[in-house]
Amino acid sequence: MPELIDSFNRPIEYLRLSVTDRCDLRCNYCMPRDFHDFEDQEHILSFEEIERVVGIFGTLGVKRVRLTGGEPLVRKGLPELAARLSALPGIEDLSLSTNAVRLAKHAEALAQAGISRINVSLDSLRPERFKEITSGKLEKVIDGLMAAKQAGFQPIKLNMVAMRGVNDDEFEDMVDFCLEHNFTLRFIETMPMGDTGRGATDYYLSLQTVKQQLSERYELVPGVMAGGGPAKYMQVADTDLRIGFITPISQHFCETCNRVRLSADGTLYLCLGQDDKLELRPLLRRGVSDDGLREAILGAIARKPEKHEFREKPSQQVRIMSMTGG
Ligand code: SAM
Ligand code: SF4
């Protein structure tokens, strides 16, 4: 199987695929509350176009694909797309990142369609606070999580963005919730992604502090977790609970970056924090051949930047997360 290797010798074997830039929530670190500046519908790749591009990535050695957005469950027919992608040669692992608002309705169909692993964003277990952060209803997310459990996804990972003065008194509650339901927990540092209007950088909290805080109550031992992501795992001693720490700011992991992102409008972004990209939509709609597509992708991978500069240039990244595909 050919391999995609960038100019820093990093094998690229993971594609994060945004199926929509729309969302039914407005998380304060991600999207401005009154945001409506979405991509024109005719610019959004069709299922056929997505399938074609993912198929080409499969022939280039990409084995793992994660459906994301925006909120992927806002896109109609997502289970159908999932079934098509999981049947593609070379694609061994298809996973989903979701806010779980609509998961109760779709969990079973997604499992049937070949999605094995699921990540759910959850920043608070308190309904009022959840509403303040996301403008949504916690109840729906909890229903979605229970449906996912019922449908047999394994693992189910909860992603909690740690925010100073917002949810920093809830880390232990979240650990207990994950222990109770056999979920994996991951903490994420806020990244300066565009102007969300609510000062994501103001409540940045280093996860080194969170780890310290948790180790006062729990015995944390080094842990491992399959999946090849950037999280560094600890395990709560004498339990199955693994806790991942994703630290793009306090300890970046660019030297092991193995991914690229395809946005809903067909732009291949080579780094979350940089503007380097390849516009695939015009090529697809101009009737490019498979070889032409492969060549364009290889050329783009050779331009993948060495690292993001969130720390050095916090105002550089003007795209909000849902535009790139988080
Ligand atoms: N809507 C889905 C969800 O929330 O899981 C998938 C897309 S969302 C953009 C993917 C992930 O990006 C979520 O875990 C979210 O917490 C994270 N995210 C969004 N904006 C962020 C930011 N500025 N800093 C850190 N994480 C961010
Ligand atoms: Fe929507 Fe996910 Fe962004 Fe929240 S983090 S606004 S759920 S895309």
Short mmCIF file of C-alpha atoms and ligand atoms in Angstrom, two decimals:
data_model
loop_
_atom_site.label_atom_id
_atom_site.label_comp_id
_atom_site.label_asym_id
_atom_site.label_seq_id
_atom_site.Cartn_x
_atom_site.Cartn_y
_atom_site.Cartn_z
CA MET A 1 0.00 0.00 0.00
CA PRO A 2 1.52 3.38 -0.97
CA GLU A 3 2.04 5.76 1.89
CA LEU A 4 1.48 9.45 2.14
CA ILE A 5 4.57 10.91 3.76
CA ASP A 6 5.00 14.63 4.21
CA SER A 7 8.22 16.59 3.93
CA PHE A 8 8.86 16.20 7.68
CA ASN A 9 8.73 12.44 7.32
CA ARG A 10 5.34 12.10 8.98
CA PRO A 11 3.09 9.35 7.57
CA ILE A 12 -0.40 10.72 6.91
CA GLU A 13 -2.93 7.97 7.50
CA TYR A 14 -5.89 9.78 9.02
CA LEU A 15 -8.54 11.98 7.39
CA ARG A 16 -10.96 14.15 9.31
CA LEU A 17 -13.91 14.65 7.05
CA SER A 18 -16.34 17.48 7.64
CA VAL A 19 -19.73 16.68 6.17
CA THR A 20 -21.30 20.06 7.01
CA ASP A 21 -20.21 23.40 8.43
CA ARG A 22 -23.63 23.84 10.08
CA CYS A 23 -24.43 23.07 13.66
CA ASP A 24 -27.42 22.92 15.99
CA LEU A 25 -25.34 24.25 18.91
CA ARG A 26 -23.18 27.33 19.41
CA CYS A 27 -20.37 26.33 21.76
CA ASN A 28 -18.71 29.49 23.05
CA TYR A 29 -15.16 28.49 22.00
CA CYS A 30 -16.25 27.31 18.56
CA MET A 31 -18.92 29.46 16.90
CA PRO A 32 -20.21 32.99 17.48
CA ARG A 33 -23.74 32.82 18.90
CA ASP A 34 -25.34 34.70 16.00
CA PHE A 35 -23.24 32.95 13.34
CA HIS A 36 -25.06 32.23 10.08
CA ASP A 37 -22.33 32.74 7.54
CA PHE A 38 -22.48 29.18 6.26
CA GLU A 39 -21.16 27.89 2.97
CA ASP A 40 -23.61 27.96 0.02
CA GLN A 41 -25.36 24.61 -0.27
CA GLU A 42 -24.16 24.13 -3.85
CA HIS A 43 -20.56 24.34 -2.62
CA ILE A 44 -21.02 21.45 -0.20
CA LEU A 45 -19.61 18.20 -1.58
CA SER A 46 -22.24 15.61 -2.51
CA PHE A 47 -22.06 12.05 -1.12
CA GLU A 48 -20.71 10.92 -4.52
CA GLU A 49 -17.94 13.51 -4.43
CA ILE A 50 -17.04 12.66 -0.83
CA GLU A 51 -17.00 8.96 -1.61
CA ARG A 52 -14.71 9.56 -4.55
CA VAL A 53 -12.20 11.62 -2.57
CA VAL A 54 -12.18 9.22 0.39
CA GLY A 55 -11.74 6.33 -2.06
CA ILE A 56 -8.64 8.05 -3.46
CA PHE A 57 -7.27 8.60 0.04
CA GLY A 58 -7.89 4.89 0.67
CA THR A 59 -5.71 4.02 -2.32
CA LEU A 60 -3.01 6.29 -0.90
CA GLY A 61 -2.83 4.46 2.40
CA VAL A 62 -5.28 6.42 4.55
CA LYS A 63 -6.95 3.83 6.76
CA ARG A 64 -8.87 5.89 9.25
CA VAL A 65 -11.60 8.43 8.61
CA ARG A 66 -13.53 10.46 11.17
CA LEU A 67 -16.80 12.14 10.28
CA THR A 68 -17.04 15.56 11.84
CA GLY A 69 -18.31 19.08 11.17
CA GLY A 70 -19.98 21.39 12.20
CA GLU A 71 -22.38 18.84 13.54
CA PRO A 72 -22.32 15.80 11.26
CA LEU A 73 -25.78 14.61 12.33
CA VAL A 74 -27.27 17.80 10.88
CA ARG A 75 -26.43 16.40 7.42
CA LYS A 76 -29.33 14.38 6.07
CA GLY A 77 -28.62 10.73 5.33
CA LEU A 78 -25.42 10.49 7.35
CA PRO A 79 -25.83 6.74 8.04
CA GLU A 80 -26.08 6.18 4.28
CA LEU A 81 -22.83 8.06 3.71
CA ALA A 82 -21.19 6.15 6.56
CA ALA A 83 -22.18 2.83 5.01
CA ARG A 84 -20.72 3.89 1.66
CA LEU A 85 -17.44 5.04 3.20
CA SER A 86 -16.95 2.04 5.45
CA ALA A 87 -17.30 -0.21 2.39
CA LEU A 88 -14.40 1.51 0.58
CA PRO A 89 -11.23 -0.54 0.08
CA GLY A 90 -8.48 0.48 2.50
CA ILE A 91 -10.77 2.25 4.98
CA GLU A 92 -10.46 0.16 8.12
CA ASP A 93 -11.78 2.49 10.75
CA LEU A 94 -14.69 4.90 10.46
CA SER A 95 -15.53 7.02 13.48
CA LEU A 96 -17.73 9.98 14.36
CA SER A 97 -17.40 13.18 16.40
CA THR A 98 -20.76 14.58 17.46
CA ASN A 99 -22.43 16.84 19.97
CA ALA A 100 -24.95 13.98 20.45
CA VAL A 101 -28.01 16.26 20.31
CA ARG A 102 -29.49 14.07 17.54
CA LEU A 103 -27.72 10.86 18.46
CA ALA A 104 -30.62 9.11 20.19
CA LYS A 105 -32.44 9.00 16.86
CA HIS A 106 -29.49 7.81 14.77
CA ALA A 107 -27.24 5.71 17.03
CA GLU A 108 -28.52 2.33 15.90
CA ALA A 109 -28.38 3.18 12.17
CA LEU A 110 -24.85 4.57 12.54
CA ALA A 111 -23.67 1.41 14.26
CA GLN A 112 -25.26 -0.66 11.48
CA ALA A 113 -23.51 1.54 8.91
CA GLY A 114 -20.08 0.55 10.21
CA ILE A 115 -19.17 3.34 12.60
CA SER A 116 -17.38 1.72 15.48
CA ARG A 117 -16.06 4.52 17.63
CA ILE A 118 -17.72 7.68 18.70
CA ASN A 119 -16.56 10.92 20.38
CA VAL A 120 -19.07 13.18 22.08
CA SER A 121 -18.44 16.77 23.13
CA LEU A 122 -19.66 17.41 26.66
CA ASP A 123 -18.39 20.36 28.67
CA SER A 124 -20.81 20.36 31.59
CA LEU A 125 -23.22 18.05 33.40
CA ARG A 126 -25.24 20.95 34.76
CA PRO A 127 -28.20 21.87 32.53
CA GLU A 128 -28.02 25.62 33.13
CA ARG A 129 -24.30 25.78 32.54
CA PHE A 130 -24.52 23.49 29.53
CA LYS A 131 -27.05 25.90 28.05
CA GLU A 132 -24.80 28.86 28.74
CA ILE A 133 -21.83 27.24 27.01
CA THR A 134 -23.63 25.68 24.04
CA SER A 135 -27.13 27.22 23.93
CA GLY A 136 -28.51 23.65 23.82
CA LYS A 137 -30.28 21.16 26.06
CA LEU A 138 -28.17 18.79 28.14
CA GLU A 139 -31.00 16.27 28.35
CA LYS A 140 -30.79 15.50 24.63
CA VAL A 141 -27.06 14.86 24.85
CA ILE A 142 -27.50 12.49 27.77
CA ASP A 143 -30.24 10.64 25.85
CA GLY A 144 -27.89 10.44 22.88
CA LEU A 145 -25.10 9.05 25.00
CA MET A 146 -27.33 6.38 26.49
CA ALA A 147 -28.51 5.40 23.02
CA ALA A 148 -24.90 5.13 21.88
CA LYS A 149 -24.14 2.86 24.82
CA GLN A 150 -27.16 0.75 23.95
CA ALA A 151 -26.06 0.53 20.29
CA GLY A 152 -22.73 -0.91 21.42
CA PHE A 153 -20.18 1.73 20.34
CA GLN A 154 -16.84 1.00 21.90
CA PRO A 155 -15.15 3.10 23.04
CA ILE A 156 -17.36 6.12 23.65
CA LYS A 157 -15.11 9.07 24.41
CA LEU A 158 -16.31 12.27 26.03
CA ASN A 159 -14.43 15.39 25.00
CA MET A 160 -14.49 18.15 27.59
CA VAL A 161 -12.96 21.51 26.74
CA ALA A 162 -11.45 22.73 30.00
CA MET A 163 -12.26 26.39 30.61
CA ARG A 164 -11.04 28.54 33.46
CA GLY A 165 -13.93 30.06 35.38
CA VAL A 166 -16.49 28.23 33.21
CA ASN A 167 -16.34 24.50 34.03
CA ASP A 168 -13.17 24.12 36.08
CA ASP A 169 -15.15 22.98 39.13
CA GLU A 170 -16.63 20.01 37.24
CA PHE A 171 -13.66 17.87 36.31
CA GLU A 172 -14.21 15.41 39.13
CA ASP A 173 -17.95 15.14 38.40
CA MET A 174 -17.08 14.27 34.83
CA VAL A 175 -14.59 11.62 35.97
CA ASP A 176 -17.29 10.09 38.18
CA PHE A 177 -19.83 10.18 35.33
CA CYS A 178 -17.37 8.37 33.04
CA LEU A 179 -16.59 5.81 35.71
CA GLU A 180 -20.30 5.13 36.15
CA HIS A 181 -20.95 4.67 32.41
CA ASN A 182 -17.69 3.18 31.26
CA PHE A 183 -16.88 6.14 28.99
CA THR A 184 -13.37 7.37 28.22
CA LEU A 185 -12.75 11.00 29.18
CA ARG A 186 -10.58 13.47 27.29
CA PHE A 187 -9.77 17.00 28.25
CA ILE A 188 -8.95 19.55 25.55
CA GLU A 189 -7.26 22.95 25.78
CA THR A 190 -9.02 25.84 24.03
CA MET A 191 -7.33 26.93 20.84
CA PRO A 192 -7.62 30.44 19.37
CA MET A 193 -9.71 29.55 16.30
CA GLY A 194 -11.19 32.65 14.71
CA ASP A 195 -13.11 35.28 16.61
CA THR A 196 -15.95 33.46 18.31
CA GLY A 197 -16.89 36.71 20.03
CA ARG A 198 -16.63 35.23 23.47
CA GLY A 199 -12.91 35.34 24.15
CA ALA A 200 -11.95 31.64 24.01
CA THR A 201 -8.42 32.67 24.88
CA ASP A 202 -9.59 34.41 28.07
CA TYR A 203 -10.61 31.14 29.68
CA TYR A 204 -7.70 29.08 28.40
CA LEU A 205 -6.62 26.63 31.06
CA SER A 206 -3.47 24.56 30.80
CA LEU A 207 -4.22 20.86 31.20
CA GLN A 208 -1.09 20.53 33.31
CA THR A 209 -3.20 22.27 35.99
CA VAL A 210 -6.14 19.93 35.42
CA LYS A 211 -3.92 16.86 35.73
CA GLN A 212 -2.50 18.21 38.96
CA GLN A 213 -5.99 18.90 40.31
CA LEU A 214 -7.22 15.39 39.46
CA SER A 215 -4.19 13.66 40.89
CA GLU A 216 -5.06 15.11 44.28
CA ARG A 217 -8.22 13.01 44.34
CA TYR A 218 -7.45 10.04 42.07
CA GLU A 219 -4.39 7.87 41.74
CA LEU A 220 -3.39 8.40 38.09
CA VAL A 221 -1.09 5.89 36.46
CA PRO A 222 0.19 5.97 32.86
CA GLY A 223 -2.45 4.57 30.49
CA VAL A 224 -2.67 3.55 26.86
CA MET A 225 -5.47 3.81 24.38
CA ALA A 226 -5.57 2.51 20.82
CA GLY A 227 -6.42 5.09 18.19
CA GLY A 228 -3.24 6.96 17.41
CA GLY A 229 -4.57 10.39 18.39
CA PRO A 230 -2.74 13.22 20.07
CA ALA A 231 -4.12 12.55 23.57
CA LYS A 232 -1.71 11.44 26.26
CA TYR A 233 -3.51 8.98 28.51
CA MET A 234 -3.52 8.33 32.22
CA GLN A 235 -5.61 5.68 33.92
CA VAL A 236 -7.37 5.91 37.25
CA ALA A 237 -5.71 3.14 39.27
CA ASP A 238 -7.83 0.02 39.88
CA THR A 239 -10.48 1.10 37.33
CA ASP A 240 -10.88 0.86 33.55
CA LEU A 241 -11.18 4.61 33.22
CA ARG A 242 -8.70 6.24 30.92
CA ILE A 243 -8.32 10.00 30.86
CA GLY A 244 -6.74 11.65 27.83
CA PHE A 245 -5.14 15.08 27.82
CA ILE A 246 -5.06 16.93 24.49
CA THR A 247 -2.68 19.83 24.87
CA PRO A 248 -2.28 21.71 21.58
CA ILE A 249 -1.13 24.79 23.46
CA SER A 250 0.82 23.78 26.57
CA GLN A 251 2.61 20.86 24.87
CA HIS A 252 1.97 20.68 21.16
CA PHE A 253 2.22 17.39 19.31
CA CYS A 254 2.85 18.60 15.75
CA GLU A 255 5.92 16.40 15.31
CA THR A 256 3.64 13.33 15.32
CA CYS A 257 0.76 14.85 13.33
CA ASN A 258 -0.71 12.15 11.08
CA ARG A 259 -3.78 13.90 9.70
CA VAL A 260 -5.31 16.25 7.18
CA ARG A 261 -8.81 17.69 7.10
CA LEU A 262 -11.32 17.87 4.28
CA SER A 263 -13.87 20.62 4.85
CA ALA A 264 -17.50 20.33 3.79
CA ASP A 265 -16.85 22.55 0.74
CA GLY A 266 -14.07 20.31 -0.50
CA THR A 267 -11.03 22.20 0.77
CA LEU A 268 -8.21 20.03 2.02
CA TYR A 269 -6.65 21.79 4.99
CA LEU A 270 -3.17 20.62 5.79
CA CYS A 271 -2.99 22.04 9.33
CA LEU A 272 -5.69 23.22 11.75
CA GLY A 273 -3.77 26.36 12.57
CA GLN A 274 -2.39 27.35 9.16
CA ASP A 275 -3.95 28.41 5.90
CA ASP A 276 -2.15 25.94 3.60
CA LYS A 277 -4.78 24.12 1.58
CA LEU A 278 -5.84 22.45 -1.65
CA GLU A 279 -9.23 23.23 -3.21
CA LEU A 280 -10.54 19.90 -4.41
CA ARG A 281 -14.07 20.97 -5.39
CA PRO A 282 -13.06 22.80 -8.59
CA LEU A 283 -10.97 19.80 -9.64
CA LEU A 284 -13.83 17.38 -8.96
CA ARG A 285 -16.37 19.50 -10.80
CA ARG A 286 -14.02 20.01 -13.75
CA GLY A 287 -13.88 16.24 -14.23
CA VAL A 288 -10.37 15.54 -12.98
CA SER A 289 -9.18 11.94 -13.46
CA ASP A 290 -8.38 9.69 -10.49
CA ASP A 291 -4.69 10.01 -11.29
CA GLY A 292 -4.99 13.78 -11.46
CA LEU A 293 -6.70 13.80 -8.07
CA ARG A 294 -4.02 11.58 -6.56
CA GLU A 295 -1.29 13.80 -7.94
CA ALA A 296 -2.92 16.94 -6.55
CA ILE A 297 -3.24 15.32 -3.10
CA LEU A 298 0.38 14.16 -3.13
CA GLY A 299 1.47 17.68 -4.04
CA ALA A 300 -0.57 19.11 -1.16
CA ILE A 301 0.79 16.64 1.40
CA ALA A 302 4.31 17.73 0.41
CA ARG A 303 3.28 21.25 1.51
CA LYS A 304 1.93 20.24 4.92
CA PRO A 305 3.31 22.81 7.37
CA GLU A 306 5.62 21.75 10.16
CA LYS A 307 3.46 23.09 12.99
CA HIS A 308 0.69 25.38 14.11
CA GLU A 309 1.56 28.68 15.78
CA PHE A 310 -1.39 29.09 18.14
CA ARG A 311 0.91 30.24 20.88
CA GLU A 312 3.24 32.45 18.90
CA LYS A 313 0.53 34.04 16.75
CA PRO A 314 -2.80 33.56 18.54
CA SER A 315 -4.73 35.84 16.21
CA GLN A 316 -3.40 34.30 13.02
CA GLN A 317 -6.13 31.68 12.59
CA VAL A 318 -9.24 33.37 11.30
CA ARG A 319 -11.22 30.23 10.37
CA ILE A 320 -13.51 29.09 13.13
CA MET A 321 -13.28 25.37 13.90
CA SER A 322 -16.49 24.34 12.18
CA MET A 323 -15.28 25.82 8.88
CA THR A 324 -12.24 23.56 8.82
CA GLY A 325 -13.89 20.53 10.34
CA GLY A 326 -12.82 20.00 13.94
N1 SAM B 1 -19.95 19.06 16.48
C1 SAM B 1 -19.10 17.97 16.80
C2 SAM B 1 -18.63 18.03 18.23
O1 SAM B 1 -18.83 19.05 18.87
O2 SAM B 1 -18.05 17.04 18.70
C3 SAM B 1 -17.90 17.82 15.88
C4 SAM B 1 -17.18 19.07 15.45
S1 SAM B 1 -16.40 19.97 16.75
C5 SAM B 1 -15.77 21.36 15.85
C6 SAM B 1 -15.00 18.94 17.12
C7 SAM B 1 -14.27 19.24 18.39
O3 SAM B 1 -13.67 20.51 18.28
C8 SAM B 1 -15.12 19.28 19.66
O4 SAM B 1 -14.61 18.35 20.59
C9 SAM B 1 -14.94 20.69 20.17
O5 SAM B 1 -14.93 20.72 21.56
C10 SAM B 1 -13.62 21.08 19.56
N2 SAM B 1 -13.40 22.53 19.43
C11 SAM B 1 -14.09 23.44 18.71
N3 SAM B 1 -13.55 24.67 18.80
C12 SAM B 1 -12.48 24.55 19.62
C13 SAM B 1 -11.50 25.46 20.12
N4 SAM B 1 -11.51 26.76 19.80
N5 SAM B 1 -10.54 24.97 20.94
C14 SAM B 1 -10.52 23.66 21.27
N6 SAM B 1 -11.40 22.75 20.84
C15 SAM B 1 -12.38 23.18 20.02
FE1 SF4 B 2 -21.17 22.73 17.07
FE2 SF4 B 2 -19.26 20.99 17.74
FE3 SF4 B 2 -18.69 23.59 17.34
FE4 SF4 B 2 -20.11 22.89 19.45
S1 SF4 B 2 -18.00 22.28 19.03
S2 SF4 B 2 -20.58 24.60 18.06
S3 SF4 B 2 -21.27 21.23 18.72
S4 SF4 B 2 -19.39 22.19 15.83
#
